[in-house]
Tab-separated table of C-alpha atoms in Angstrom:
chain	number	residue	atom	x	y	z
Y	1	UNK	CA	144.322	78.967	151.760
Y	2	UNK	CA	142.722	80.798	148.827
Y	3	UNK	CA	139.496	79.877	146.827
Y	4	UNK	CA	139.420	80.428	143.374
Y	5	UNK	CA	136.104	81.634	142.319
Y	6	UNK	CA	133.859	79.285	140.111
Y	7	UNK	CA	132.753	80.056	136.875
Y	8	UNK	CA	129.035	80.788	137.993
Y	9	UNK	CA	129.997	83.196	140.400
Y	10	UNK	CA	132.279	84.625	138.173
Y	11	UNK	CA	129.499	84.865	135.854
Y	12	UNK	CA	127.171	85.969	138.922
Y	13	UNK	CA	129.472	89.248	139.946
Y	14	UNK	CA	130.345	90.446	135.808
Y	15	UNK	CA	127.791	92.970	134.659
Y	16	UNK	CA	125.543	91.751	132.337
Y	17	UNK	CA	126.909	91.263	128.547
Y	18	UNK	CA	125.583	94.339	126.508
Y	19	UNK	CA	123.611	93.571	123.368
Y	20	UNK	CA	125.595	94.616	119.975
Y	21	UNK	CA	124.613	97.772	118.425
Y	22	UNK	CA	123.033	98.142	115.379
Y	23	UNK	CA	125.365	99.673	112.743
Y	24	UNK	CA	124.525	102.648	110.884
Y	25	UNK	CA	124.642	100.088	107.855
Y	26	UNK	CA	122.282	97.784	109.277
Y	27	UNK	CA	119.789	100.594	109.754
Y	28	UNK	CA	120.025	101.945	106.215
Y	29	UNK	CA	119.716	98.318	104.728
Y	30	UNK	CA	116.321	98.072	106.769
Y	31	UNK	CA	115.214	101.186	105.788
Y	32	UNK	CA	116.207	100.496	102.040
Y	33	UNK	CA	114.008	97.131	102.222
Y	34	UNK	CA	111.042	99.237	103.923
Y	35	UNK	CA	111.341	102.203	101.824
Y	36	UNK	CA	109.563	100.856	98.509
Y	37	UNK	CA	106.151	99.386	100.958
Y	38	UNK	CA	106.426	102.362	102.765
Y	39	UNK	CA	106.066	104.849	100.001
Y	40	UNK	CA	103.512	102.748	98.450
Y	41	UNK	CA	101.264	102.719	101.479
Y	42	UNK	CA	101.322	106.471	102.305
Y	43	UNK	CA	100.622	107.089	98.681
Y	44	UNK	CA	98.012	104.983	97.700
Y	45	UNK	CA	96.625	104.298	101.390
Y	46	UNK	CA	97.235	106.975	103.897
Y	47	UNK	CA	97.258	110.036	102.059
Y	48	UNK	CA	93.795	109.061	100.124
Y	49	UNK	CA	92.166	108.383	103.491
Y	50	UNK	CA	93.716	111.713	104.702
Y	51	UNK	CA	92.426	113.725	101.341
Y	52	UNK	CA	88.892	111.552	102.098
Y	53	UNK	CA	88.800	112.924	105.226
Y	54	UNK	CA	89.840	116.690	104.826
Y	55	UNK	CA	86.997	116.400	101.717
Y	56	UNK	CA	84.429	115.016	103.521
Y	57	UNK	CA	84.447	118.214	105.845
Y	58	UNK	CA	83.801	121.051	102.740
Y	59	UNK	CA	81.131	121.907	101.254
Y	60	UNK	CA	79.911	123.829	98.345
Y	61	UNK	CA	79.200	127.715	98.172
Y	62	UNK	CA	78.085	129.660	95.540
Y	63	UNK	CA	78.262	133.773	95.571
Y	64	UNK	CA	74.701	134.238	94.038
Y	65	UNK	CA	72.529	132.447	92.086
Y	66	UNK	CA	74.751	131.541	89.205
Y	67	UNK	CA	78.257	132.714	91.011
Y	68	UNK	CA	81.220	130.495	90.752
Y	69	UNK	CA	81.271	127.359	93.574
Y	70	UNK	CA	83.723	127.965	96.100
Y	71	UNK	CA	84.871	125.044	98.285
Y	72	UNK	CA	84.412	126.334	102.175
Y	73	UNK	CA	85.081	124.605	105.525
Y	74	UNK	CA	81.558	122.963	106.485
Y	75	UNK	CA	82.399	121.208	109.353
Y	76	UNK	CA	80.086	117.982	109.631
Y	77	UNK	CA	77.180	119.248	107.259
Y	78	UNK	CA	78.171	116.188	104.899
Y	79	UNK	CA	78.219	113.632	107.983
Y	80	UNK	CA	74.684	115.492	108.586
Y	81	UNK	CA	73.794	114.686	105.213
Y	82	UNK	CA	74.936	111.477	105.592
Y	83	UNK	CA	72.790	109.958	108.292
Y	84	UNK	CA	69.989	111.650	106.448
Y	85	UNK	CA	69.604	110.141	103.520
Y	86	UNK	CA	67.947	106.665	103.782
Y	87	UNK	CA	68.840	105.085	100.080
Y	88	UNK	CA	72.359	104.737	101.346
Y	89	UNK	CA	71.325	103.083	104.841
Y	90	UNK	CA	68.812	101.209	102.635
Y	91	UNK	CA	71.939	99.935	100.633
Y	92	UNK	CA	73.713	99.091	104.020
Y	93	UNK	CA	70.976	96.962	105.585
Y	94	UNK	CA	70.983	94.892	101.668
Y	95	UNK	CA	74.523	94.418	102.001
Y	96	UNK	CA	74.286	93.077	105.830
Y	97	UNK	CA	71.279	90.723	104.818
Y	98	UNK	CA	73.605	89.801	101.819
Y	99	UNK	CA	76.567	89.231	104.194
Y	100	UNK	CA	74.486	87.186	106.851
Y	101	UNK	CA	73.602	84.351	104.021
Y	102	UNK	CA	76.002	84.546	101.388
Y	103	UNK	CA	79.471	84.639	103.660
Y	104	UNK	CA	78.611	81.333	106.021
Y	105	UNK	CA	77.561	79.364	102.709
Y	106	UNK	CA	81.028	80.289	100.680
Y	107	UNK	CA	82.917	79.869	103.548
Y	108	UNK	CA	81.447	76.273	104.778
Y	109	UNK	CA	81.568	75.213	100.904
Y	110	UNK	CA	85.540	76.224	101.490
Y	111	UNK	CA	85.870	74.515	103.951
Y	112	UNK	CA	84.553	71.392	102.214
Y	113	UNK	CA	86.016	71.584	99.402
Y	114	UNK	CA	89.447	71.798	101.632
Y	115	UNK	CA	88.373	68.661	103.563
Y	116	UNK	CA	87.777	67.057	100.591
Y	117	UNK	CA	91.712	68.270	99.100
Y	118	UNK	CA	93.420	67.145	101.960
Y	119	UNK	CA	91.006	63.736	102.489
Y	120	UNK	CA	93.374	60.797	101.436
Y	121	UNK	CA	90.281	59.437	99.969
Y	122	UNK	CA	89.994	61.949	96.828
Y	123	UNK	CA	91.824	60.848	93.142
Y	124	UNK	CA	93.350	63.346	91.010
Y	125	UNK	CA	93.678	66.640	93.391
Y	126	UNK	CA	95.677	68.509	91.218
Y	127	UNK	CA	92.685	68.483	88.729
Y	128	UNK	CA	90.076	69.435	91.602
Y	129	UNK	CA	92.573	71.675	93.238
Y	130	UNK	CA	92.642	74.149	89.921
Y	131	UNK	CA	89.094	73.311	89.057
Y	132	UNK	CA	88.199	74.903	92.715
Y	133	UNK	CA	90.330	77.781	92.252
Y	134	UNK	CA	89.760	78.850	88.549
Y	135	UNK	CA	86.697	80.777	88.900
Y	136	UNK	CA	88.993	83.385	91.127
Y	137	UNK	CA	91.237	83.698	88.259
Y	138	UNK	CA	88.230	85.376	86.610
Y	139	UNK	CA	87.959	88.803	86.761
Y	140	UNK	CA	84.619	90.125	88.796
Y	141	UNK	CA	83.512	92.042	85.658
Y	142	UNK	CA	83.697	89.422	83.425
Y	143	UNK	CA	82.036	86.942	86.010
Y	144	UNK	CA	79.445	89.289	86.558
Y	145	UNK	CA	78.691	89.562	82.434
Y	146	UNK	CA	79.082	85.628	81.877
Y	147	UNK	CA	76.557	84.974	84.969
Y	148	UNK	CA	74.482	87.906	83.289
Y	149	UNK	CA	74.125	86.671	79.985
Y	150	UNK	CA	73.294	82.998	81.758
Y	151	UNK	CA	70.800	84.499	83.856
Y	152	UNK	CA	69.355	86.417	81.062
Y	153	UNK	CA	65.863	85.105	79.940
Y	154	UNK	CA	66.581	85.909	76.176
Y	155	UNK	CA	70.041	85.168	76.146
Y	156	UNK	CA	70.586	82.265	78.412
Y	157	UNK	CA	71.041	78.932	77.143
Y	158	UNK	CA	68.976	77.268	80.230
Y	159	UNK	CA	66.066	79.369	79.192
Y	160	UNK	CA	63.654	76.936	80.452
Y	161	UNK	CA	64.705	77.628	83.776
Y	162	UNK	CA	65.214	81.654	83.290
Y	163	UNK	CA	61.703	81.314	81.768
Y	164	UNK	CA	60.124	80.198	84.539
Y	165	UNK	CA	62.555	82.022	87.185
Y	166	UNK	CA	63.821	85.316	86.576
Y	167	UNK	CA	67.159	85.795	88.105
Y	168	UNK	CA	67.383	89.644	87.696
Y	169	UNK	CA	64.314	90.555	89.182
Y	170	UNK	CA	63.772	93.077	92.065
Y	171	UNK	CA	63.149	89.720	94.683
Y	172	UNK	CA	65.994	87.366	93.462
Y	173	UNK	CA	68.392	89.460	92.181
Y	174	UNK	CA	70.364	90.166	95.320
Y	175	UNK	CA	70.471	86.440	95.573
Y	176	UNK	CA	72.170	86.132	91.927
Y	177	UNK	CA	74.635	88.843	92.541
Y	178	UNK	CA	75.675	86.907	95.709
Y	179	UNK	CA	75.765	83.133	93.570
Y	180	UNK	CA	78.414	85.317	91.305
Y	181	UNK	CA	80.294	86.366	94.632
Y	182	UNK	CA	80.228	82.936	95.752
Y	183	UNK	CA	81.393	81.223	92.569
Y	184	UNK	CA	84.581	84.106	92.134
Y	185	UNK	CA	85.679	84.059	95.897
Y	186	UNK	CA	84.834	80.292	97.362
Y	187	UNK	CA	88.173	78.884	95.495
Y	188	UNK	CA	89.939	81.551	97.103
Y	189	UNK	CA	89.074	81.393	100.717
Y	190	UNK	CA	89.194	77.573	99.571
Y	191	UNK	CA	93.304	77.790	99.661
Y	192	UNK	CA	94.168	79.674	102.512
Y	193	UNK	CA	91.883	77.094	104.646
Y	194	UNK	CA	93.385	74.327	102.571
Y	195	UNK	CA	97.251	75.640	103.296
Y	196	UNK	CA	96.437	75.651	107.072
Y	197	UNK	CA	95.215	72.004	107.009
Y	198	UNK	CA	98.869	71.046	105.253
Y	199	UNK	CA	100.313	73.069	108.255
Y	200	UNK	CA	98.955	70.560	111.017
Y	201	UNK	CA	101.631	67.791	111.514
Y	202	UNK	CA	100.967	64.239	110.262
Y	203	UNK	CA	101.285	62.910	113.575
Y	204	UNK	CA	98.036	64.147	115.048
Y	205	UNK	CA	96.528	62.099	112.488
Y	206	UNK	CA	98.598	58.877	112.637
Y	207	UNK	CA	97.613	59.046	116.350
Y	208	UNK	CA	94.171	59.368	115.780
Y	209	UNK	CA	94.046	56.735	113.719
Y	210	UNK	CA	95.545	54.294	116.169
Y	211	UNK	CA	93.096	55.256	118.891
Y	212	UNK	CA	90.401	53.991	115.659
Y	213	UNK	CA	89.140	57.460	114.414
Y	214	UNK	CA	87.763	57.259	111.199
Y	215	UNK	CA	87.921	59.801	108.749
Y	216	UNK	CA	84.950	61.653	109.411
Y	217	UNK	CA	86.239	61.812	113.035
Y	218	UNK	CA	89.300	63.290	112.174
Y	219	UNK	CA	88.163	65.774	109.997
Y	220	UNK	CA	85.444	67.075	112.534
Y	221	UNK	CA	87.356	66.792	115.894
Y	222	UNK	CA	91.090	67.488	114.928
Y	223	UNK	CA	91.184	69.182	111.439
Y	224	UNK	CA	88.507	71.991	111.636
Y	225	UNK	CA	89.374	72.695	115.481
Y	226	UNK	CA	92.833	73.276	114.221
Y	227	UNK	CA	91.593	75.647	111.121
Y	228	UNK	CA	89.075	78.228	112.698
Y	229	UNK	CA	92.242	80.870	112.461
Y	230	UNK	CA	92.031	80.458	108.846
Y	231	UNK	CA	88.198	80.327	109.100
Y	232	UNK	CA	88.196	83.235	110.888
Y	233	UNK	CA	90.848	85.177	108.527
Y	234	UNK	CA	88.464	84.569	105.291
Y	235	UNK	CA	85.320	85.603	107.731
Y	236	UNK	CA	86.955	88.988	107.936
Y	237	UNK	CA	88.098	89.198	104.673
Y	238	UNK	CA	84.709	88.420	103.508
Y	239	UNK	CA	83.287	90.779	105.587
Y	240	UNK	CA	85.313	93.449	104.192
Y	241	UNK	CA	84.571	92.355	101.122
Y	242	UNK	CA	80.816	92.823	101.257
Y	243	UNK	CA	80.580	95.965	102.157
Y	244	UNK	CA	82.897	96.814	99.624
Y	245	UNK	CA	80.595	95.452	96.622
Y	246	UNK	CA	80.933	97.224	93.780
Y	247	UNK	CA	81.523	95.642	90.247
Y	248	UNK	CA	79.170	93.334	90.305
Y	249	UNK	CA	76.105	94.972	90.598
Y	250	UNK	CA	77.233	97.750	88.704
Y	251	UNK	CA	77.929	95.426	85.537
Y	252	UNK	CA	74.309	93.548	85.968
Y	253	UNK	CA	72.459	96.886	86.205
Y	254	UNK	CA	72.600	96.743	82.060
Y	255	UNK	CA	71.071	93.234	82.590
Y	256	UNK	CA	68.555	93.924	85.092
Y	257	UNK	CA	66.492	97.390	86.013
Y	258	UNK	CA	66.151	95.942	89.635
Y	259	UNK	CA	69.167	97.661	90.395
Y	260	UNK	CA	69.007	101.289	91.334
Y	261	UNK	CA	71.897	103.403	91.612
Y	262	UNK	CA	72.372	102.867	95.471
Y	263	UNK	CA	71.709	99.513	95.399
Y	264	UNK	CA	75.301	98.984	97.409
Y	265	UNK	CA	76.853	101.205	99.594
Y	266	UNK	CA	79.850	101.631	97.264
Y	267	UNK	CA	77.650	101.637	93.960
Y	268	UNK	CA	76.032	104.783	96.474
Y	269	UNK	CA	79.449	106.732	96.765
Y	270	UNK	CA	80.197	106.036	93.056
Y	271	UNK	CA	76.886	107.844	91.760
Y	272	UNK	CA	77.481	110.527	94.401
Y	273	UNK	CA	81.216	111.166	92.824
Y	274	UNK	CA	79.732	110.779	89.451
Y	275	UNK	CA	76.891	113.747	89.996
Y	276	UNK	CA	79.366	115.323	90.995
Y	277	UNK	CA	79.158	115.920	94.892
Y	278	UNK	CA	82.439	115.044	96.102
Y	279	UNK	CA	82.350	116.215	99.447
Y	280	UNK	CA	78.970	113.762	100.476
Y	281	UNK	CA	80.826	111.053	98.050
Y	282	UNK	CA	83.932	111.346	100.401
Y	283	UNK	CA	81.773	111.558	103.742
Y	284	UNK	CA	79.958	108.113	102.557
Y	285	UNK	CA	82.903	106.541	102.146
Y	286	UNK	CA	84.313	107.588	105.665
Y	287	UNK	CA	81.375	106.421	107.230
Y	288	UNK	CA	81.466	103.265	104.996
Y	289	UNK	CA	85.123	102.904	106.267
Y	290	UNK	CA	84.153	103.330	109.891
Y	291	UNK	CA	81.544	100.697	109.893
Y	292	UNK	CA	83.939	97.963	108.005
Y	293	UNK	CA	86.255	98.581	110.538
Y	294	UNK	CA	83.453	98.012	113.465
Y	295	UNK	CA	81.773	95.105	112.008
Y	296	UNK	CA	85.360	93.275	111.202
Y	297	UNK	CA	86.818	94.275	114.721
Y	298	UNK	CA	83.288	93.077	116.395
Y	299	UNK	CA	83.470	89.734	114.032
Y	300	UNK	CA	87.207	89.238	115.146
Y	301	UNK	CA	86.747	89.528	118.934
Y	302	UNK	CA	83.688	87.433	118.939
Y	303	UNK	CA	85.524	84.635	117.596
Y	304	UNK	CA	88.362	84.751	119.401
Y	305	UNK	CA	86.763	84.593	122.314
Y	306	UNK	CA	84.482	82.223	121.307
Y	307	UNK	CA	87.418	79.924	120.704
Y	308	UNK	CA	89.448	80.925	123.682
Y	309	UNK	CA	86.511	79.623	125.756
């Protein structure tokens, strides 16, 4: 008497089913859809930090006194330069302080003002939602010359306060540059904390709320748990962001004489290029680079394993 053989040994004893190939025309339709980022980011992204690079490594010779300069390989007598020159690392450690106050303050006033969106409390969010957000439809020179002219004792129209406090001088005037950071970028980080919240399921919440949470409960047990990604996303954009600082203190140096020509990092390399030294220009902003990278990578694995715990 013969068995027949059931399907699942059947299936047991065949050779496993081969995955289709990808056809030539598949390949060239990805490639066609790639193409136009990938040309953009070597242009405009990998070849200047290539170029950076390669020109942070020459240096300048001249064949006599007044000779012609000749570009030459230096090797690292920029970097050497570099670690020398204490304006710049002056610049850093203003930046860092700047960073260490002004980042947690925009990004818990985010975070508020994204409770306070998705709180099913608050009347008329459309209106706050723009109102929150406008500011970052402002353009950081034009911030920096409206908040100028406002902090401006002779121009301001509050000029009893500005009177009494100047804004622009050498003690405060890190502390107004980062009020105009604040008042630009807070809207922003603002919605990408705010779209995370609308990503948590409604059903967390009705559950809460039968186990007699209040709203205050909810918002600091189950919605800001459930955001620290996001939090953590605008903590390394903002990091990023600070060392890159740049417009804004070079538009309030015609307001204020408190800010020197290195007063940032970047305002640092910009004076450098503008002399110009564009081999020490291109060596400060590889270094500059460098310790972005460190600080954000350092921020990022702190937190995640701060919230993995």
């Amino acid at each position: 008497m013969t068995r027949h053989q059931t399907a699942p040994a059947m299936a047991a004893g065949a050779p496993p089913a081969r995955k289709p190939r990808t056809s030539a025309a598949q390949r060239r339709a990805v490639l066609l859809f790639v193409a136009p980022f990938g040309l953009l980011f070597l242009a405009f992204y990998a070849v200047p930090i290539v170029f950076a690079v390669v020109q942070s490594l020459l240096t300048v010779e001249r064949k006599g006194t007044f000779g012609p300069p000749q570009q030459v390989f230096g090797g690292l007598v920029q970097y050497q330069q570099v670690f020398q020159n204490t304006e710049f690392w002056e610049s850093v450690g203003r930046v860092l302080l700047f960073g260490v106050v002004q980042v947690p303050i925009m990004l818990g006033l985010a975070l508020l003002f994204a409770l306070l969106l998705d709180s099913p409390l608050l009347k008329g969010k459309k209106f706050f939602r723009l109102a929150f957000f406008a500011p970052y439809a402002v353009p950081g020179v034009i911030a920096a010359i409206m908040w100028g002219f406002l902090y401006s004792p002779s121009l301001s129209p509050f000029g009893a306060v500005t009177s009494q406090v100047n804004f622009l001088s050498a003690d405060l005037v890190l502390w107004a540059i980062a009020n105009i950071v604040t008042w630009v970028y807070v809207g922003y980080n603002m919605l990408i904390i705010y779209s995370s919240l609308l990503a948590i399921p409604t059903e967390i919440y009705e559950a809460a709320k039968l186990d007699g949470a209040s709203n205050l409960q909810i918002a600091w047990r189950i919605k800001i748990p459930l955001v620290v990604p996001a939090i953590i996303l605008t903590g390394v954009f903002s990091i990023i962001g600070t060392l890159q600082l740049l417009a804004e203190p070079q538009t309030l140096r015609s307001f204020s004489s408190a800010i020197s020509s290195t007063f940032t990092p970047n305002l640092a390399v910009y004076t450098t290029a503008s002399v110009p030294n564009y081999s020490l220009a291109a060596a400060f902003s590889v270094v500059l680079a460098l310790a972005t990278f460190v600080l954000s990578f350092v921020f990022l694995k702190a937190t995640q394993r701060k919230v993995s715990q």
